[in-house]
Amino acid sequence: MQIEHPYTGDGRWLRGNLHTHTTETDGADTVEEVLDAYESIGHDFLAISDHDLLVDPDRYRADTSLTLLPAVEVTANGAHVVHVGATAVVEPRADRQAVVDDIREQGAMAIPAHPNWEADFDHWPQSRLSELTGYHGIEIYNGNIERCPGTPLATDRWDQLLSAGRRVWGFGTDDTHDAVDVGNAWTVVQVAERTPAAVLEALAAGQTYVSTGVDIERIAVEDGTVELATSEPVTARLVSDWGRIQQTRAGETVQFHLPEDLVYGREHSYVRVECRGRGDDAAWTQPFYLT
Ligand SMILES: [Zn+2]
Ligand SMILES: [Zn+2]
């Protein structure tokens, strides 16, 4: 068994939010107020992703210590897609495959947003996520849905995609519309240098984890064992195909040995680790693909 995973580099861990609205569309706060809010909670990078509108980060770089990434939330005519690394607004065609294709043509990233939003918990029906190709990942935690119909957590969607053999990353975002949304969920990237290009490259490569409070300080894979060190004591679960919990560990350093017959002798494709800490603090690693 081989373990393929994105945590092969080194560098600093930087945290940021990839999904943010401002008064340029339906957010409550101006771009300047939003930048101040994210600076004050110690984030390192930020993407303003207004609805079908590109706010040019170059206008604001001199005024903030945040590393700014260009982004748009493709909104009209269908289920929402966060477009990170945007060079221009793509036409929000009802054909979302065409939207993802246009985003990829820019060399940018497409992230279907808040799959479990709305009263039917089904903003993105699973069948459509399964048919859609070319996207980098999905929002596995969208903080704005904490106060909207549906559920912010979408690891259920992710496990179904991963179990079907899809290689898609998980992303955590605030989907900020108001100050109350700031700092609910974030994505942490490991980068050698703090530049927009380096952050975008690490995001696309999955050199990331998702957090609502737990910092993962180290992720190492050696001799069939996955080891994590965290900033606070956690209960960590090793999750595999179809969401099955395979092993549970507790502590600030946790180790999971991956036996060859992980899924009761069935063919298996991935494991990932979820960490639960104090209160609502949690963190989710990207998948470790078993081949
Ligand atoms: Zn949305
Ligand atoms: Zn949004």
PDB file of C-alpha atoms and ligand atoms in Angstrom:
ATOM      1  CA  MET A   1       0.000   0.000   0.000  1.00  0.00           C
ATOM      2  CA  GLN A   2       1.271   3.469  -0.893  1.00  0.00           C
ATOM      3  CA  ILE A   3       0.129   6.612   0.923  1.00  0.00           C
ATOM      4  CA  GLU A   4      -0.120   9.647  -1.377  1.00  0.00           C
ATOM      5  CA  HIS A   5      -0.668  12.944   0.384  1.00  0.00           C
ATOM      6  CA  PRO A   6      -0.040  16.676  -0.019  1.00  0.00           C
ATOM      7  CA  TYR A   7       2.030  17.226   3.153  1.00  0.00           C
ATOM      8  CA  THR A   8       5.437  16.676   1.611  1.00  0.00           C
ATOM      9  CA  GLY A   9       6.846  20.204   1.804  1.00  0.00           C
ATOM     10  CA  ASP A  10       7.880  22.436   4.623  1.00  0.00           C
ATOM     11  CA  GLY A  11       7.489  26.135   5.265  1.00  0.00           C
ATOM     12  CA  ARG A  12       5.264  28.339   7.360  1.00  0.00           C
ATOM     13  CA  TRP A  13       1.603  27.711   8.036  1.00  0.00           C
ATOM     14  CA  LEU A  14      -0.539  30.718   7.060  1.00  0.00           C
ATOM     15  CA  ARG A  15      -4.249  31.012   7.705  1.00  0.00           C
ATOM     16  CA  GLY A  16      -6.827  32.853   5.696  1.00  0.00           C
ATOM     17  CA  ASN A  17     -10.349  33.168   4.433  1.00  0.00           C
ATOM     18  CA  LEU A  18     -11.251  32.510   0.800  1.00  0.00           C
ATOM     19  CA  HIS A  19     -14.907  33.610   0.807  1.00  0.00           C
ATOM     20  CA  THR A  20     -15.768  37.180   1.824  1.00  0.00           C
ATOM     21  CA  HIS A  21     -18.461  39.703   0.863  1.00  0.00           C
ATOM     22  CA  THR A  22     -18.392  43.478   1.227  1.00  0.00           C
ATOM     23  CA  THR A  23     -20.673  46.449   0.535  1.00  0.00           C
ATOM     24  CA  GLU A  24     -19.573  46.080  -3.108  1.00  0.00           C
ATOM     25  CA  THR A  25     -22.392  43.469  -3.172  1.00  0.00           C
ATOM     26  CA  ASP A  26     -24.405  42.196  -0.172  1.00  0.00           C
ATOM     27  CA  GLY A  27     -21.892  42.406   2.682  1.00  0.00           C
ATOM     28  CA  ALA A  28     -22.527  44.747   5.627  1.00  0.00           C
ATOM     29  CA  ASP A  29     -18.979  46.144   5.791  1.00  0.00           C
ATOM     30  CA  THR A  30     -16.769  48.003   3.344  1.00  0.00           C
ATOM     31  CA  VAL A  31     -13.632  46.437   1.888  1.00  0.00           C
ATOM     32  CA  GLU A  32     -11.527  48.556   4.274  1.00  0.00           C
ATOM     33  CA  GLU A  33     -13.568  47.437   7.303  1.00  0.00           C
ATOM     34  CA  VAL A  34     -13.314  43.804   6.272  1.00  0.00           C
ATOM     35  CA  LEU A  35      -9.531  44.060   5.818  1.00  0.00           C
ATOM     36  CA  ASP A  36      -9.218  45.609   9.295  1.00  0.00           C
ATOM     37  CA  ALA A  37     -11.372  42.857  10.812  1.00  0.00           C
ATOM     38  CA  TYR A  38      -9.211  40.067   9.350  1.00  0.00           C
ATOM     39  CA  GLU A  39      -5.974  41.824  10.259  1.00  0.00           C
ATOM     40  CA  SER A  40      -7.166  42.191  13.841  1.00  0.00           C
ATOM     41  CA  ILE A  41      -7.821  38.446  14.259  1.00  0.00           C
ATOM     42  CA  GLY A  42      -4.355  37.641  12.904  1.00  0.00           C
ATOM     43  CA  HIS A  43      -5.229  36.126   9.539  1.00  0.00           C
ATOM     44  CA  ASP A  44      -2.451  36.104   6.956  1.00  0.00           C
ATOM     45  CA  PHE A  45      -4.350  36.035   3.656  1.00  0.00           C
ATOM     46  CA  LEU A  46      -7.790  36.991   2.411  1.00  0.00           C
ATOM     47  CA  ALA A  47      -9.866  36.672  -0.745  1.00  0.00           C
ATOM     48  CA  ILE A  48     -12.721  39.145  -1.245  1.00  0.00           C
ATOM     49  CA  SER A  49     -15.202  37.098  -3.294  1.00  0.00           C
ATOM     50  CA  ASP A  50     -18.199  39.319  -4.000  1.00  0.00           C
ATOM     51  CA  HIS A  51     -21.162  38.044  -5.996  1.00  0.00           C
ATOM     52  CA  ASP A  52     -20.341  38.035  -9.720  1.00  0.00           C
ATOM     53  CA  LEU A  53     -17.999  40.972  -9.085  1.00  0.00           C
ATOM     54  CA  LEU A  54     -14.205  41.104  -8.938  1.00  0.00           C
ATOM     55  CA  VAL A  55     -12.822  43.551  -6.374  1.00  0.00           C
ATOM     56  CA  ASP A  56      -9.285  44.275  -7.594  1.00  0.00           C
ATOM     57  CA  PRO A  57      -6.873  43.447  -4.736  1.00  0.00           C
ATOM     58  CA  ASP A  58      -4.236  45.747  -6.219  1.00  0.00           C
ATOM     59  CA  ARG A  59      -6.305  48.727  -5.057  1.00  0.00           C
ATOM     60  CA  TYR A  60      -5.871  47.660  -1.421  1.00  0.00           C
ATOM     61  CA  ARG A  61      -2.469  45.968  -1.113  1.00  0.00           C
ATOM     62  CA  ALA A  62      -0.719  49.101   0.147  1.00  0.00           C
ATOM     63  CA  ASP A  63      -3.282  49.505   2.948  1.00  0.00           C
ATOM     64  CA  THR A  64      -3.104  46.057   4.532  1.00  0.00           C
ATOM     65  CA  SER A  65      -0.658  43.490   5.854  1.00  0.00           C
ATOM     66  CA  LEU A  66      -2.935  40.707   4.530  1.00  0.00           C
ATOM     67  CA  THR A  67      -1.861  38.819   1.433  1.00  0.00           C
ATOM     68  CA  LEU A  68      -4.805  39.485  -0.885  1.00  0.00           C
ATOM     69  CA  LEU A  69      -6.043  36.985  -3.466  1.00  0.00           C
ATOM     70  CA  PRO A  70      -8.411  37.925  -6.310  1.00  0.00           C
ATOM     71  CA  ALA A  71     -11.743  36.077  -6.157  1.00  0.00           C
ATOM     72  CA  VAL A  72     -15.400  36.075  -7.185  1.00  0.00           C
ATOM     73  CA  GLU A  73     -18.399  34.060  -6.048  1.00  0.00           C
ATOM     74  CA  VAL A  74     -20.198  32.947  -9.207  1.00  0.00           C
ATOM     75  CA  THR A  75     -23.784  33.350  -8.045  1.00  0.00           C
ATOM     76  CA  ALA A  76     -26.467  34.118 -10.671  1.00  0.00           C
ATOM     77  CA  ASN A  77     -28.321  31.350 -12.491  1.00  0.00           C
ATOM     78  CA  GLY A  78     -27.407  28.406 -10.324  1.00  0.00           C
ATOM     79  CA  ALA A  79     -25.534  26.890  -7.429  1.00  0.00           C
ATOM     80  CA  HIS A  80     -22.673  29.047  -6.185  1.00  0.00           C
ATOM     81  CA  VAL A  81     -19.013  28.499  -7.079  1.00  0.00           C
ATOM     82  CA  VAL A  82     -16.137  30.331  -5.389  1.00  0.00           C
ATOM     83  CA  HIS A  83     -13.588  31.354  -8.022  1.00  0.00           C
ATOM     84  CA  VAL A  84     -10.199  31.907  -6.350  1.00  0.00           C
ATOM     85  CA  GLY A  85      -7.276  33.373  -8.288  1.00  0.00           C
ATOM     86  CA  ALA A  86      -9.656  35.112 -10.687  1.00  0.00           C
ATOM     87  CA  THR A  87      -8.260  37.256 -13.473  1.00  0.00           C
ATOM     88  CA  ALA A  88     -11.753  38.310 -14.632  1.00  0.00           C
ATOM     89  CA  VAL A  89     -15.407  37.612 -13.818  1.00  0.00           C
ATOM     90  CA  VAL A  90     -16.655  34.556 -15.695  1.00  0.00           C
ATOM     91  CA  GLU A  91     -20.119  34.635 -17.215  1.00  0.00           C
ATOM     92  CA  PRO A  92     -22.471  33.044 -14.641  1.00  0.00           C
ATOM     93  CA  ARG A  93     -23.947  30.576 -17.087  1.00  0.00           C
ATOM     94  CA  ALA A  94     -26.577  28.156 -15.794  1.00  0.00           C
ATOM     95  CA  ASP A  95     -24.346  25.407 -17.144  1.00  0.00           C
ATOM     96  CA  ARG A  96     -22.012  25.216 -14.132  1.00  0.00           C
ATOM     97  CA  GLN A  97     -19.677  22.833 -15.963  1.00  0.00           C
ATOM     98  CA  ALA A  98     -19.062  25.675 -18.440  1.00  0.00           C
ATOM     99  CA  VAL A  99     -18.408  27.999 -15.480  1.00  0.00           C
ATOM    100  CA  VAL A 100     -15.859  25.600 -13.953  1.00  0.00           C
ATOM    101  CA  ASP A 101     -14.233  25.155 -17.366  1.00  0.00           C
ATOM    102  CA  ASP A 102     -13.955  28.942 -17.792  1.00  0.00           C
ATOM    103  CA  ILE A 103     -12.425  29.249 -14.321  1.00  0.00           C
ATOM    104  CA  ARG A 104      -9.869  26.535 -15.127  1.00  0.00           C
ATOM    105  CA  GLU A 105      -9.034  28.282 -18.378  1.00  0.00           C
ATOM    106  CA  GLN A 106      -7.843  31.240 -16.279  1.00  0.00           C
ATOM    107  CA  GLY A 107      -5.584  28.880 -14.327  1.00  0.00           C
ATOM    108  CA  ALA A 108      -7.800  29.641 -11.320  1.00  0.00           C
ATOM    109  CA  MET A 109      -9.564  27.448  -8.753  1.00  0.00           C
ATOM    110  CA  ALA A 110     -13.252  26.480  -8.643  1.00  0.00           C
ATOM    111  CA  ILE A 111     -14.801  25.574  -5.281  1.00  0.00           C
ATOM    112  CA  PRO A 112     -18.524  24.681  -5.149  1.00  0.00           C
ATOM    113  CA  ALA A 113     -19.839  26.617  -2.139  1.00  0.00           C
ATOM    114  CA  HIS A 114     -21.910  25.608   0.912  1.00  0.00           C
ATOM    115  CA  PRO A 115     -23.272  22.288  -0.424  1.00  0.00           C
ATOM    116  CA  ASN A 116     -25.593  21.820   2.573  1.00  0.00           C
ATOM    117  CA  TRP A 117     -27.165  25.308   2.521  1.00  0.00           C
ATOM    118  CA  GLU A 118     -30.932  25.891   2.245  1.00  0.00           C
ATOM    119  CA  ALA A 119     -34.013  24.423   3.850  1.00  0.00           C
ATOM    120  CA  ASP A 120     -33.561  21.145   2.004  1.00  0.00           C
ATOM    121  CA  PHE A 121     -29.828  21.053   2.964  1.00  0.00           C
ATOM    122  CA  ASP A 122     -29.175  20.617  -0.751  1.00  0.00           C
ATOM    123  CA  HIS A 123     -27.823  23.749  -2.464  1.00  0.00           C
ATOM    124  CA  TRP A 124     -25.525  21.426  -4.413  1.00  0.00           C
ATOM    125  CA  PRO A 125     -27.287  18.103  -5.001  1.00  0.00           C
ATOM    126  CA  GLN A 126     -24.783  15.282  -4.647  1.00  0.00           C
ATOM    127  CA  SER A 127     -25.561  14.012  -8.150  1.00  0.00           C
ATOM    128  CA  ARG A 128     -24.492  17.389  -9.569  1.00  0.00           C
ATOM    129  CA  LEU A 129     -21.265  17.435  -7.555  1.00  0.00           C
ATOM    130  CA  SER A 130     -20.605  13.929  -8.876  1.00  0.00           C
ATOM    131  CA  GLU A 131     -21.208  14.893 -12.502  1.00  0.00           C
ATOM    132  CA  LEU A 132     -19.251  18.151 -12.307  1.00  0.00           C
ATOM    133  CA  THR A 133     -15.550  17.805 -13.128  1.00  0.00           C
ATOM    134  CA  GLY A 134     -12.486  20.012 -12.906  1.00  0.00           C
ATOM    135  CA  TYR A 135     -13.096  21.692  -9.563  1.00  0.00           C
ATOM    136  CA  HIS A 136     -10.383  21.769  -6.917  1.00  0.00           C
ATOM    137  CA  GLY A 137     -12.547  20.964  -3.934  1.00  0.00           C
ATOM    138  CA  ILE A 138     -15.671  21.854  -1.995  1.00  0.00           C
ATOM    139  CA  GLU A 139     -16.384  23.932   1.059  1.00  0.00           C
ATOM    140  CA  ILE A 140     -16.466  21.363   3.844  1.00  0.00           C
ATOM    141  CA  TYR A 141     -17.185  24.115   6.370  1.00  0.00           C
ATOM    142  CA  ASN A 142     -18.972  27.376   5.512  1.00  0.00           C
ATOM    143  CA  GLY A 143     -19.333  29.495   8.649  1.00  0.00           C
ATOM    144  CA  ASN A 144     -22.181  31.630   7.298  1.00  0.00           C
ATOM    145  CA  ILE A 145     -24.448  28.577   7.269  1.00  0.00           C
ATOM    146  CA  GLU A 146     -24.196  28.533  11.074  1.00  0.00           C
ATOM    147  CA  ARG A 147     -26.926  31.207  10.933  1.00  0.00           C
ATOM    148  CA  CYS A 148     -28.752  30.107   7.773  1.00  0.00           C
ATOM    149  CA  PRO A 149     -30.929  27.101   6.927  1.00  0.00           C
ATOM    150  CA  GLY A 150     -28.886  23.972   6.378  1.00  0.00           C
ATOM    151  CA  THR A 151     -25.639  22.887   7.993  1.00  0.00           C
ATOM    152  CA  PRO A 152     -22.165  24.460   7.724  1.00  0.00           C
ATOM    153  CA  LEU A 153     -20.377  21.121   7.753  1.00  0.00           C
ATOM    154  CA  ALA A 154     -20.293  19.203   4.460  1.00  0.00           C
ATOM    155  CA  THR A 155     -17.848  16.385   5.155  1.00  0.00           C
ATOM    156  CA  ASP A 156     -20.748  14.058   4.292  1.00  0.00           C
ATOM    157  CA  ARG A 157     -20.583  15.328   0.692  1.00  0.00           C
ATOM    158  CA  TRP A 158     -16.804  15.121   0.680  1.00  0.00           C
ATOM    159  CA  ASP A 159     -16.702  11.510   1.894  1.00  0.00           C
ATOM    160  CA  GLN A 160     -19.090  10.495  -0.877  1.00  0.00           C
ATOM    161  CA  LEU A 161     -16.927  12.147  -3.539  1.00  0.00           C
ATOM    162  CA  LEU A 162     -13.686  10.732  -2.119  1.00  0.00           C
ATOM    163  CA  SER A 163     -15.204   7.261  -1.815  1.00  0.00           C
ATOM    164  CA  ALA A 164     -16.135   7.403  -5.499  1.00  0.00           C
ATOM    165  CA  GLY A 165     -12.465   8.038  -6.285  1.00  0.00           C
ATOM    166  CA  ARG A 166     -12.687  11.798  -6.797  1.00  0.00           C
ATOM    167  CA  ARG A 167      -9.595  13.719  -5.708  1.00  0.00           C
ATOM    168  CA  VAL A 168     -11.020  16.950  -4.334  1.00  0.00           C
ATOM    169  CA  TRP A 169      -9.729  19.057  -1.441  1.00  0.00           C
ATOM    170  CA  GLY A 170     -11.725  20.363   1.490  1.00  0.00           C
ATOM    171  CA  PHE A 171     -11.871  24.109   2.166  1.00  0.00           C
ATOM    172  CA  GLY A 172     -13.078  26.035   5.221  1.00  0.00           C
ATOM    173  CA  THR A 173     -14.420  29.573   4.840  1.00  0.00           C
ATOM    174  CA  ASP A 174     -16.376  32.247   6.677  1.00  0.00           C
ATOM    175  CA  ASP A 175     -18.545  33.347   3.722  1.00  0.00           C
ATOM    176  CA  THR A 176     -18.478  36.669   5.550  1.00  0.00           C
ATOM    177  CA  HIS A 177     -21.533  38.896   5.170  1.00  0.00           C
ATOM    178  CA  ASP A 178     -21.303  40.607   8.556  1.00  0.00           C
ATOM    179  CA  ALA A 179     -18.803  41.038  11.402  1.00  0.00           C
ATOM    180  CA  VAL A 180     -20.361  38.071  13.223  1.00  0.00           C
ATOM    181  CA  ASP A 181     -19.054  35.776  10.457  1.00  0.00           C
ATOM    182  CA  VAL A 182     -15.403  36.821  10.798  1.00  0.00           C
ATOM    183  CA  GLY A 183     -13.113  34.020  11.997  1.00  0.00           C
ATOM    184  CA  ASN A 184     -15.558  31.118  12.210  1.00  0.00           C
ATOM    185  CA  ALA A 185     -13.692  28.805   9.827  1.00  0.00           C
ATOM    186  CA  TRP A 186     -10.498  29.098   7.853  1.00  0.00           C
ATOM    187  CA  THR A 187      -8.061  27.300   5.600  1.00  0.00           C
ATOM    188  CA  VAL A 188      -4.404  27.001   6.606  1.00  0.00           C
ATOM    189  CA  VAL A 189      -1.732  26.667   3.899  1.00  0.00           C
ATOM    190  CA  GLN A 190       1.893  25.650   4.156  1.00  0.00           C
ATOM    191  CA  VAL A 191       4.072  27.919   2.034  1.00  0.00           C
ATOM    192  CA  ALA A 192       7.755  28.691   1.624  1.00  0.00           C
ATOM    193  CA  GLU A 193       7.068  32.367   0.996  1.00  0.00           C
ATOM    194  CA  ARG A 194       4.223  34.733   1.712  1.00  0.00           C
ATOM    195  CA  THR A 195       3.118  35.840  -1.752  1.00  0.00           C
ATOM    196  CA  PRO A 196      -0.246  35.569  -3.534  1.00  0.00           C
ATOM    197  CA  ALA A 197       1.302  33.162  -6.071  1.00  0.00           C
ATOM    198  CA  ALA A 198       2.739  30.873  -3.371  1.00  0.00           C
ATOM    199  CA  VAL A 199      -0.558  30.804  -1.423  1.00  0.00           C
ATOM    200  CA  LEU A 200      -2.563  30.025  -4.575  1.00  0.00           C
ATOM    201  CA  GLU A 201      -0.153  27.262  -5.562  1.00  0.00           C
ATOM    202  CA  ALA A 202      -0.324  25.649  -2.101  1.00  0.00           C
ATOM    203  CA  LEU A 203      -4.138  25.882  -2.082  1.00  0.00           C
ATOM    204  CA  ALA A 204      -4.348  24.149  -5.462  1.00  0.00           C
ATOM    205  CA  ALA A 205      -1.929  21.438  -4.319  1.00  0.00           C
ATOM    206  CA  GLY A 206      -3.885  20.769  -1.114  1.00  0.00           C
ATOM    207  CA  GLN A 207      -0.987  21.729   1.177  1.00  0.00           C
ATOM    208  CA  THR A 208      -3.680  22.812   3.585  1.00  0.00           C
ATOM    209  CA  TYR A 209      -5.995  21.888   6.387  1.00  0.00           C
ATOM    210  CA  VAL A 210      -9.307  23.330   7.537  1.00  0.00           C
ATOM    211  CA  SER A 211      -9.867  24.713  11.034  1.00  0.00           C
ATOM    212  CA  THR A 212     -12.471  26.193  13.338  1.00  0.00           C
ATOM    213  CA  GLY A 213      -9.951  26.583  16.159  1.00  0.00           C
ATOM    214  CA  VAL A 214      -7.499  23.687  16.382  1.00  0.00           C
ATOM    215  CA  ASP A 215      -4.034  24.453  14.974  1.00  0.00           C
ATOM    216  CA  ILE A 216      -2.257  21.468  13.472  1.00  0.00           C
ATOM    217  CA  GLU A 217       1.439  22.102  13.989  1.00  0.00           C
ATOM    218  CA  ARG A 218       2.848  19.038  12.243  1.00  0.00           C
ATOM    219  CA  ILE A 219       1.599  16.351   9.883  1.00  0.00           C
ATOM    220  CA  ALA A 220       4.010  13.502   9.164  1.00  0.00           C
ATOM    221  CA  VAL A 221       3.667  10.194   7.350  1.00  0.00           C
ATOM    222  CA  GLU A 222       6.232   7.474   7.918  1.00  0.00           C
ATOM    223  CA  ASP A 223       6.218   3.670   7.696  1.00  0.00           C
ATOM    224  CA  GLY A 224       2.469   3.483   7.240  1.00  0.00           C
ATOM    225  CA  THR A 225       1.792   5.773  10.192  1.00  0.00           C
ATOM    226  CA  VAL A 226       0.133   9.200  10.087  1.00  0.00           C
ATOM    227  CA  GLU A 227       1.172  11.450  12.994  1.00  0.00           C
ATOM    228  CA  LEU A 228      -0.315  14.828  13.911  1.00  0.00           C
ATOM    229  CA  ALA A 229       0.718  17.365  16.534  1.00  0.00           C
ATOM    230  CA  THR A 230      -1.928  19.893  17.571  1.00  0.00           C
ATOM    231  CA  SER A 231      -2.045  23.107  19.589  1.00  0.00           C
ATOM    232  CA  GLU A 232      -4.435  21.706  22.156  1.00  0.00           C
ATOM    233  CA  PRO A 233      -5.482  18.226  23.318  1.00  0.00           C
ATOM    234  CA  VAL A 234      -7.854  16.716  20.769  1.00  0.00           C
ATOM    235  CA  THR A 235      -9.915  13.671  20.133  1.00  0.00           C
ATOM    236  CA  ALA A 236      -8.804  12.642  16.655  1.00  0.00           C
ATOM    237  CA  ARG A 237     -10.669  10.311  14.360  1.00  0.00           C
ATOM    238  CA  LEU A 238      -9.336   8.496  11.333  1.00  0.00           C
ATOM    239  CA  VAL A 239     -12.167   8.557   8.778  1.00  0.00           C
ATOM    240  CA  SER A 240     -12.187   6.318   5.719  1.00  0.00           C
ATOM    241  CA  ASP A 241     -14.438   5.360   2.815  1.00  0.00           C
ATOM    242  CA  TRP A 242     -18.093   6.360   3.138  1.00  0.00           C
ATOM    243  CA  GLY A 243     -17.344   8.237   6.349  1.00  0.00           C
ATOM    244  CA  ARG A 244     -16.428   5.222   8.432  1.00  0.00           C
ATOM    245  CA  ILE A 245     -14.488   5.998  11.601  1.00  0.00           C
ATOM    246  CA  GLN A 246     -11.613   3.533  11.684  1.00  0.00           C
ATOM    247  CA  GLN A 247      -9.581   4.596  14.721  1.00  0.00           C
ATOM    248  CA  THR A 248      -9.854   7.181  17.522  1.00  0.00           C
ATOM    249  CA  ARG A 249      -6.943   8.680  19.482  1.00  0.00           C
ATOM    250  CA  ALA A 250      -6.623  11.398  22.141  1.00  0.00           C
ATOM    251  CA  GLY A 251      -3.818  13.799  23.033  1.00  0.00           C
ATOM    252  CA  GLU A 252      -1.702  16.634  21.609  1.00  0.00           C
ATOM    253  CA  THR A 253       0.238  14.176  19.466  1.00  0.00           C
ATOM    254  CA  VAL A 254      -1.756  11.398  17.846  1.00  0.00           C
ATOM    255  CA  GLN A 255      -0.634   8.491  15.687  1.00  0.00           C
ATOM    256  CA  PHE A 256      -2.639   6.298  13.370  1.00  0.00           C
ATOM    257  CA  HIS A 257      -1.111   3.160  11.956  1.00  0.00           C
ATOM    258  CA  LEU A 258      -2.753   2.189   8.677  1.00  0.00           C
ATOM    259  CA  PRO A 259      -3.113  -1.568   8.416  1.00  0.00           C
ATOM    260  CA  GLU A 260      -3.249  -3.109   4.949  1.00  0.00           C
ATOM    261  CA  ASP A 261      -6.811  -4.363   5.506  1.00  0.00           C
ATOM    262  CA  LEU A 262      -8.096  -1.002   6.731  1.00  0.00           C
ATOM    263  CA  VAL A 263     -11.684  -1.363   5.556  1.00  0.00           C
ATOM    264  CA  TYR A 264     -12.423  -4.890   6.681  1.00  0.00           C
ATOM    265  CA  GLY A 265     -10.555  -6.340   3.740  1.00  0.00           C
ATOM    266  CA  ARG A 266     -12.516  -4.278   1.235  1.00  0.00           C
ATOM    267  CA  GLU A 267     -10.728  -2.143  -1.297  1.00  0.00           C
ATOM    268  CA  HIS A 268     -10.197   1.300   0.197  1.00  0.00           C
ATOM    269  CA  SER A 269      -9.127   4.588  -1.259  1.00  0.00           C
ATOM    270  CA  TYR A 270      -8.381   7.201   1.391  1.00  0.00           C
ATOM    271  CA  VAL A 271      -8.211   8.179   5.018  1.00  0.00           C
ATOM    272  CA  ARG A 272      -8.473  11.633   6.536  1.00  0.00           C
ATOM    273  CA  VAL A 273      -8.197  12.928  10.115  1.00  0.00           C
ATOM    274  CA  GLU A 274     -10.728  15.028  12.019  1.00  0.00           C
ATOM    275  CA  CYS A 275      -9.647  16.618  15.304  1.00  0.00           C
ATOM    276  CA  ARG A 276     -12.053  17.868  17.966  1.00  0.00           C
ATOM    277  CA  GLY A 277     -10.639  20.129  20.671  1.00  0.00           C
ATOM    278  CA  ARG A 278     -12.136  22.500  23.219  1.00  0.00           C
ATOM    279  CA  GLY A 279     -15.652  23.812  22.581  1.00  0.00           C
ATOM    280  CA  ASP A 280     -16.256  24.212  18.858  1.00  0.00           C
ATOM    281  CA  ASP A 281     -12.552  23.940  18.001  1.00  0.00           C
ATOM    282  CA  ALA A 282     -11.914  21.420  15.252  1.00  0.00           C
ATOM    283  CA  ALA A 283      -9.581  20.732  12.342  1.00  0.00           C
ATOM    284  CA  TRP A 284      -9.785  18.533   9.262  1.00  0.00           C
ATOM    285  CA  THR A 285      -6.807  17.272   7.268  1.00  0.00           C
ATOM    286  CA  GLN A 286      -6.874  16.685   3.541  1.00  0.00           C
ATOM    287  CA  PRO A 287      -7.172  13.066   2.391  1.00  0.00           C
ATOM    288  CA  PHE A 288      -4.303  10.607   2.399  1.00  0.00           C
ATOM    289  CA  TYR A 289      -4.884   8.510  -0.716  1.00  0.00           C
ATOM    290  CA  LEU A 290      -4.199   4.813  -0.365  1.00  0.00           C
ATOM    291  CA  THR A 291      -3.048   3.170  -3.560  1.00  0.00           C
TER     292      THR A 291
HETATM  293 ZN    ZN B   1     -23.036  31.575  -1.804  1.00  0.00          ZN
HETATM  294 ZN    ZN B   2     -20.884  33.869  -0.340  1.00  0.00          ZN
END
